[in-house]
Amino acid sequence: MKSSKSVEQRRQQIVAWVKEHGQSQVEDLAVRFATSEVTIRKDLAALSQQGLLIRQFGGAVPVPSSTNSNAGSSQFITNDPFTYSTTSPAINAIGQLAASLVKPSNKLVIDCGSTTASILPHLSHIDDLVVMTNTLSTANYLTQSEKEPTVLMVGGTWDAQSQSFQGAMAEQLVSAYSFDIAFIGAAGIDVNRGTTTFNELIGVTRAMAVAASKVVIVASSKKLTHKMPNLELSWKNISVLITDEGICEQDKLNIENQGVTVLIAAPSGE
């Protein structure tokens, strides 16, 4: 087994190589550094999380000089499973706080959405996780993590709008398992009712909530201004709301009065 020092040295050399040569393919890097393509993919995933390069389909490219000041900021996977995007400080803080609720060997189910994706980099140090997801990009990210969890993929019908699997088959598969935590996003938040959406495909999300001991909603405070007709999850089905400092004290109190723990993620970490 290679030492952590040799891994770090190889990754430093990969960054230097990509900076010098530009776009580099996984297979070429594997030959160059005398290791497997699987190892290179994990190296690229780790380096992308650190903001030291940008992953693209089949390889990586250098970080543009104009974004070098962001080195070290967390990255999350977007709808394209090979393209990474830097999260905003507020969303990254939400993801970090959400991940702090996770313990080794927990069983998680993670719904689709960019805010739920912000949790992923912060799970990389946690051992023996089992994670189910209905999103290809999330599954792809997790299988390239340093401490790769056991990944379960929901089947069903692909929904292009949400970039996730939906439908009866997906609901049945989710319902066959039990989870410690369900991480779910929100298109909108109604202080009096719960999470809301325009999309009528809410069956999988509800199945995730039923199958989990704790339901954690991750959403920016801006979602409180989004008025949407369809109730997705009522507050009685939600354990925790993690949002940012933009939530007003009255809204926070109203939600807490319905039995939900409201956690505020501060970008400063305070």
GROMACS .gro file of C-alpha atoms in nm:
model
  270
    1MET     CA    1   0.000   0.000   0.000
    2LYS     CA    2   0.134   0.339  -0.094
    3SER     CA    3   0.199   0.587   0.186
    4SER     CA    4  -0.003   0.907   0.217
    5LYS     CA    5   0.319   1.092   0.137
    6SER     CA    6   0.359   0.918  -0.198
    7VAL     CA    7  -0.009   0.985  -0.278
    8GLU     CA    8   0.039   1.354  -0.199
    9GLN     CA    9   0.354   1.369  -0.409
   10ARG     CA   10   0.178   1.209  -0.705
   11ARG     CA   11  -0.110   1.453  -0.677
   12GLN     CA   12   0.126   1.750  -0.665
   13GLN     CA   13   0.294   1.615  -0.979
   14ILE     CA   14  -0.045   1.570  -1.149
   15VAL     CA   15  -0.136   1.933  -1.079
   16ALA     CA   16   0.199   2.048  -1.216
   17TRP     CA   17   0.159   1.828  -1.527
   18VAL     CA   18  -0.194   1.955  -1.601
   19LYS     CA   19  -0.088   2.317  -1.550
   20GLU     CA   20   0.198   2.269  -1.796
   21HIS     CA   21   0.024   2.058  -2.058
   22GLY     CA   22  -0.338   2.171  -2.031
   23GLN     CA   23  -0.622   1.926  -2.087
   24SER     CA   24  -0.507   1.579  -1.981
   25GLN     CA   25  -0.687   1.249  -2.019
   26VAL     CA   26  -0.722   0.989  -1.743
   27GLU     CA   27  -0.562   0.713  -1.947
   28ASP     CA   28  -0.261   0.930  -2.031
   29LEU     CA   29  -0.215   1.032  -1.668
   30ALA     CA   30  -0.236   0.667  -1.560
   31VAL     CA   31   0.048   0.579  -1.796
   32ARG     CA   32   0.249   0.885  -1.699
   33PHE     CA   33   0.228   0.814  -1.326
   34ALA     CA   34   0.235   0.434  -1.351
   35THR     CA   35  -0.093   0.372  -1.172
   36SER     CA   36  -0.447   0.261  -1.253
   37GLU     CA   37  -0.717   0.475  -1.414
   38VAL     CA   38  -0.932   0.423  -1.104
   39THR     CA   39  -0.657   0.573  -0.887
   40ILE     CA   40  -0.617   0.868  -1.124
   41ARG     CA   41  -0.990   0.937  -1.116
   42LYS     CA   42  -0.980   0.946  -0.736
   43ASP     CA   43  -0.677   1.174  -0.752
   44LEU     CA   44  -0.858   1.411  -0.987
   45ALA     CA   45  -1.170   1.407  -0.769
   46ALA     CA   46  -0.964   1.496  -0.461
   47LEU     CA   47  -0.770   1.768  -0.642
   48SER     CA   48  -1.090   1.915  -0.783
   49GLN     CA   49  -1.239   1.930  -0.433
   50GLN     CA   50  -0.932   2.130  -0.329
   51GLY     CA   51  -0.979   2.368  -0.620
   52LEU     CA   52  -0.641   2.275  -0.772
   53LEU     CA   53  -0.777   2.168  -1.111
   54ILE     CA   54  -1.110   2.127  -1.290
   55ARG     CA   55  -1.247   1.788  -1.383
   56GLN     CA   56  -1.387   1.739  -1.731
   57PHE     CA   57  -1.514   1.438  -1.919
   58GLY     CA   58  -1.236   1.181  -1.921
   59GLY     CA   59  -0.974   1.399  -1.756
   60ALA     CA   60  -0.891   1.743  -1.619
   61VAL     CA   61  -0.789   2.096  -1.716
   62PRO     CA   62  -0.602   2.367  -1.522
   63VAL     CA   63  -0.789   2.613  -1.303
   64PRO     CA   64  -0.811   2.944  -1.494
   65SER     CA   65  -0.577   3.203  -1.347
   66SER     CA   66  -0.871   3.435  -1.273
   67THR     CA   67  -1.011   3.180  -1.029
   68ASN     CA   68  -0.687   3.085  -0.854
   69SER     CA   69  -0.795   3.282  -0.549
   70ASN     CA   70  -1.062   3.020  -0.498
   71ALA     CA   71  -0.812   2.737  -0.451
   72GLY     CA   72  -0.910   2.528  -0.158
   73SER     CA   73  -1.280   2.607  -0.182
   74SER     CA   74  -1.513   2.310  -0.196
   75GLN     CA   75  -1.638   2.179  -0.527
   76PHE     CA   76  -1.956   1.992  -0.603
   77ILE     CA   77  -2.067   1.793  -0.899
   78THR     CA   78  -2.330   1.946  -1.131
   79ASN     CA   79  -2.576   1.775  -1.365
   80ASP     CA   80  -2.281   1.682  -1.586
   81PRO     CA   81  -2.106   1.415  -1.378
   82PHE     CA   82  -1.767   1.520  -1.511
   83THR     CA   83  -1.800   1.895  -1.463
   84TYR     CA   84  -1.749   2.062  -1.128
   85SER     CA   85  -1.863   2.404  -1.012
   86THR     CA   86  -1.756   2.605  -0.710
   87THR     CA   87  -2.033   2.651  -0.457
   88SER     CA   88  -2.118   2.988  -0.306
   89PRO     CA   89  -1.986   3.035   0.050
   90ALA     CA   90  -2.341   3.017   0.189
   91ILE     CA   91  -2.431   2.694   0.009
   92ASN     CA   92  -2.095   2.539   0.094
   93ALA     CA   93  -2.156   2.625   0.461
   94ILE     CA   94  -2.496   2.454   0.445
   95GLY     CA   95  -2.334   2.144   0.297
   96GLN     CA   96  -2.062   2.141   0.562
   97LEU     CA   97  -2.310   2.177   0.847
   98ALA     CA   98  -2.531   1.904   0.702
   99ALA     CA   99  -2.235   1.666   0.678
  100SER     CA  100  -2.150   1.731   1.044
  101LEU     CA  101  -2.470   1.540   1.133
  102VAL     CA  102  -2.334   1.225   0.969
  103LYS     CA  103  -2.156   0.957   1.171
  104PRO     CA  104  -1.940   0.664   1.053
  105SER     CA  105  -2.144   0.370   0.921
  106ASN     CA  106  -2.457   0.583   0.874
  107LYS     CA  107  -2.698   0.493   0.597
  108LEU     CA  108  -2.795   0.800   0.395
  109VAL     CA  109  -3.033   0.877   0.113
  110ILE     CA  110  -2.959   1.192  -0.086
  111ASP     CA  111  -3.214   1.353  -0.314
  112CYS     CA  112  -3.136   1.549  -0.630
  113GLY     CA  113  -3.043   1.918  -0.627
  114SER     CA  114  -2.745   2.152  -0.618
  115THR     CA  115  -2.773   2.218  -0.243
  116THR     CA  116  -2.778   1.847  -0.157
  117ALA     CA  117  -2.474   1.812  -0.386
  118SER     CA  118  -2.287   2.063  -0.169
  119ILE     CA  119  -2.284   1.802   0.109
  120LEU     CA  120  -2.079   1.552  -0.092
  121PRO     CA  121  -1.725   1.692  -0.052
  122HIS     CA  122  -1.772   1.705   0.324
  123LEU     CA  123  -1.851   1.333   0.346
  124SER     CA  124  -1.512   1.229   0.210
  125HIS     CA  125  -1.351   1.175   0.553
  126ILE     CA  126  -1.633   0.964   0.702
  127ASP     CA  127  -1.583   0.588   0.712
  128ASP     CA  128  -1.817   0.306   0.607
  129LEU     CA  129  -2.109   0.508   0.475
  130VAL     CA  130  -2.393   0.357   0.275
  131VAL     CA  131  -2.551   0.612   0.040
  132MET     CA  132  -2.852   0.577  -0.187
  133THR     CA  133  -2.924   0.844  -0.447
  134ASN     CA  134  -3.153   0.900  -0.744
  135THR     CA  135  -2.896   1.119  -0.921
  136LEU     CA  136  -2.625   0.989  -1.153
  137SER     CA  137  -2.388   1.276  -1.082
  138THR     CA  138  -2.403   1.213  -0.708
  139ALA     CA  139  -2.337   0.842  -0.754
  140ASN     CA  140  -2.045   0.918  -0.985
  141TYR     CA  141  -1.895   1.163  -0.737
  142LEU     CA  142  -1.924   0.925  -0.444
  143THR     CA  143  -1.762   0.634  -0.629
  144GLN     CA  144  -1.454   0.851  -0.685
  145SER     CA  145  -1.423   0.965  -0.323
  146GLU     CA  146  -1.116   0.893  -0.111
  147LYS     CA  147  -1.324   0.681   0.127
  148GLU     CA  148  -1.566   0.538  -0.124
  149PRO     CA  149  -1.898   0.455   0.041
  150THR     CA  150  -2.128   0.172  -0.057
  151VAL     CA  151  -2.341   0.339  -0.324
  152LEU     CA  152  -2.696   0.234  -0.405
  153MET     CA  153  -2.854   0.374  -0.720
  154VAL     CA  154  -3.228   0.427  -0.758
  155GLY     CA  155  -3.372   0.308  -1.087
  156GLY     CA  156  -3.693   0.422  -1.250
  157THR     CA  157  -3.772   0.681  -1.514
  158TRP     CA  158  -3.520   0.955  -1.591
  159ASP     CA  159  -3.661   1.305  -1.541
  160ALA     CA  160  -3.465   1.558  -1.745
  161GLN     CA  161  -3.591   1.859  -1.549
  162SER     CA  162  -3.467   1.736  -1.210
  163GLN     CA  163  -3.183   1.530  -1.360
  164SER     CA  164  -3.288   1.235  -1.145
  165PHE     CA  165  -3.474   0.905  -1.151
  166GLN     CA  166  -3.841   0.928  -1.056
  167GLY     CA  167  -4.154   0.717  -1.076
  168ALA     CA  168  -4.310   0.410  -0.914
  169MET     CA  169  -4.006   0.185  -0.955
  170ALA     CA  170  -3.780   0.439  -0.786
  171GLU     CA  171  -4.029   0.482  -0.502
  172GLN     CA  172  -4.048   0.105  -0.447
  173LEU     CA  173  -3.672   0.068  -0.429
  174VAL     CA  174  -3.631   0.355  -0.182
  175SER     CA  175  -3.912   0.212   0.031
  176ALA     CA  176  -3.736  -0.125   0.055
  177TYR     CA  177  -3.455   0.027   0.265
  178SER     CA  178  -3.423   0.216   0.591
  179PHE     CA  179  -3.188   0.510   0.641
  180ASP     CA  180  -3.046   0.710   0.928
  181ILE     CA  181  -3.073   1.043   0.745
  182ALA     CA  182  -3.247   1.167   0.432
  183PHE     CA  183  -3.092   1.481   0.283
  184ILE     CA  184  -3.352   1.663   0.074
  185GLY     CA  185  -3.350   2.001  -0.099
  186ALA     CA  186  -3.640   2.239  -0.148
  187ALA     CA  187  -3.759   2.440  -0.446
  188GLY     CA  188  -3.962   2.654  -0.209
  189ILE     CA  189  -4.034   2.682   0.163
  190ASP     CA  190  -4.371   2.775   0.309
  191VAL     CA  191  -4.327   2.879   0.672
  192ASN     CA  192  -4.673   2.745   0.760
  193ARG     CA  193  -4.685   2.429   0.549
  194GLY     CA  194  -4.340   2.290   0.468
  195THR     CA  195  -4.138   2.243   0.149
  196THR     CA  196  -4.312   2.321  -0.180
  197THR     CA  197  -4.255   2.270  -0.551
  198PHE     CA  198  -4.405   2.326  -0.896
  199ASN     CA  199  -4.304   1.972  -0.994
  200GLU     CA  200  -4.568   1.706  -0.934
  201LEU     CA  201  -4.304   1.430  -0.921
  202ILE     CA  202  -4.281   1.423  -0.543
  203GLY     CA  203  -4.328   1.051  -0.477
  204VAL     CA  204  -3.958   0.963  -0.449
  205THR     CA  205  -3.886   1.250  -0.213
  206ARG     CA  206  -4.175   1.146   0.010
  207ALA     CA  207  -4.057   0.784   0.002
  208MET     CA  208  -3.710   0.900   0.113
  209ALA     CA  209  -3.863   1.089   0.404
  210VAL     CA  210  -4.069   0.790   0.516
  211ALA     CA  211  -3.769   0.556   0.494
  212ALA     CA  212  -3.540   0.775   0.708
  213SER     CA  213  -3.518   0.818   1.084
  214LYS     CA  214  -3.419   1.184   1.039
  215VAL     CA  215  -3.522   1.411   0.751
  216VAL     CA  216  -3.288   1.704   0.691
  217ILE     CA  217  -3.389   1.979   0.451
  218VAL     CA  218  -3.101   2.181   0.306
  219ALA     CA  219  -3.207   2.507   0.143
  220SER     CA  220  -3.097   2.868   0.114
  221SER     CA  221  -3.309   3.130   0.287
  222LYS     CA  222  -3.407   3.263  -0.057
  223LYS     CA  223  -3.637   2.962  -0.090
  224LEU     CA  224  -3.863   3.126   0.170
  225THR     CA  225  -3.963   3.380  -0.097
  226HIS     CA  226  -4.051   3.115  -0.357
  227LYS     CA  227  -4.427   3.066  -0.364
  228MET     CA  228  -4.513   2.726  -0.510
  229PRO     CA  229  -4.848   2.542  -0.514
  230ASN     CA  230  -4.754   2.180  -0.444
  231LEU     CA  231  -4.672   2.071  -0.089
  232GLU     CA  232  -4.382   1.825  -0.100
  233LEU     CA  233  -4.312   1.757   0.269
  234SER     CA  234  -4.508   1.899   0.560
  235TRP     CA  235  -4.319   2.019   0.867
  236LYS     CA  236  -4.443   1.718   1.065
  237ASN     CA  237  -4.235   1.498   0.832
  238ILE     CA  238  -3.918   1.708   0.869
  239SER     CA  239  -3.666   1.684   1.152
  240VAL     CA  240  -3.415   1.957   1.066
  241LEU     CA  241  -3.395   2.259   0.835
  242ILE     CA  242  -3.044   2.381   0.753
  243THR     CA  243  -3.039   2.724   0.593
  244ASP     CA  244  -2.827   3.040   0.588
  245GLU     CA  245  -2.819   3.363   0.786
  246GLY     CA  246  -3.077   3.527   0.557
  247ILE     CA  247  -3.371   3.369   0.741
  248CYS     CA  248  -3.548   3.620   0.964
  249GLU     CA  249  -3.597   3.548   1.333
  250GLN     CA  250  -3.976   3.534   1.304
  251ASP     CA  251  -3.969   3.275   1.023
  252LYS     CA  252  -3.716   3.071   1.221
  253LEU     CA  253  -3.938   3.081   1.528
  254ASN     CA  254  -4.252   2.987   1.331
  255ILE     CA  255  -4.080   2.682   1.186
  256GLU     CA  256  -3.933   2.577   1.519
  257ASN     CA  257  -4.281   2.603   1.675
  258GLN     CA  258  -4.385   2.323   1.439
  259GLY     CA  259  -4.130   2.085   1.589
  260VAL     CA  260  -3.844   2.141   1.342
  261THR     CA  261  -3.487   2.213   1.450
  262VAL     CA  262  -3.355   2.508   1.248
  263LEU     CA  263  -2.978   2.524   1.207
  264ILE     CA  264  -2.809   2.834   1.063
  265ALA     CA  265  -2.496   2.777   0.855
  266ALA     CA  266  -2.259   3.072   0.869
  267PRO     CA  267  -2.002   3.098   0.587
  268SER     CA  268  -1.753   3.228   0.842
  269GLY     CA  269  -1.794   2.904   1.034
  270GLU     CA  270  -1.901   3.094   1.344
   0.00000   0.00000   0.00000
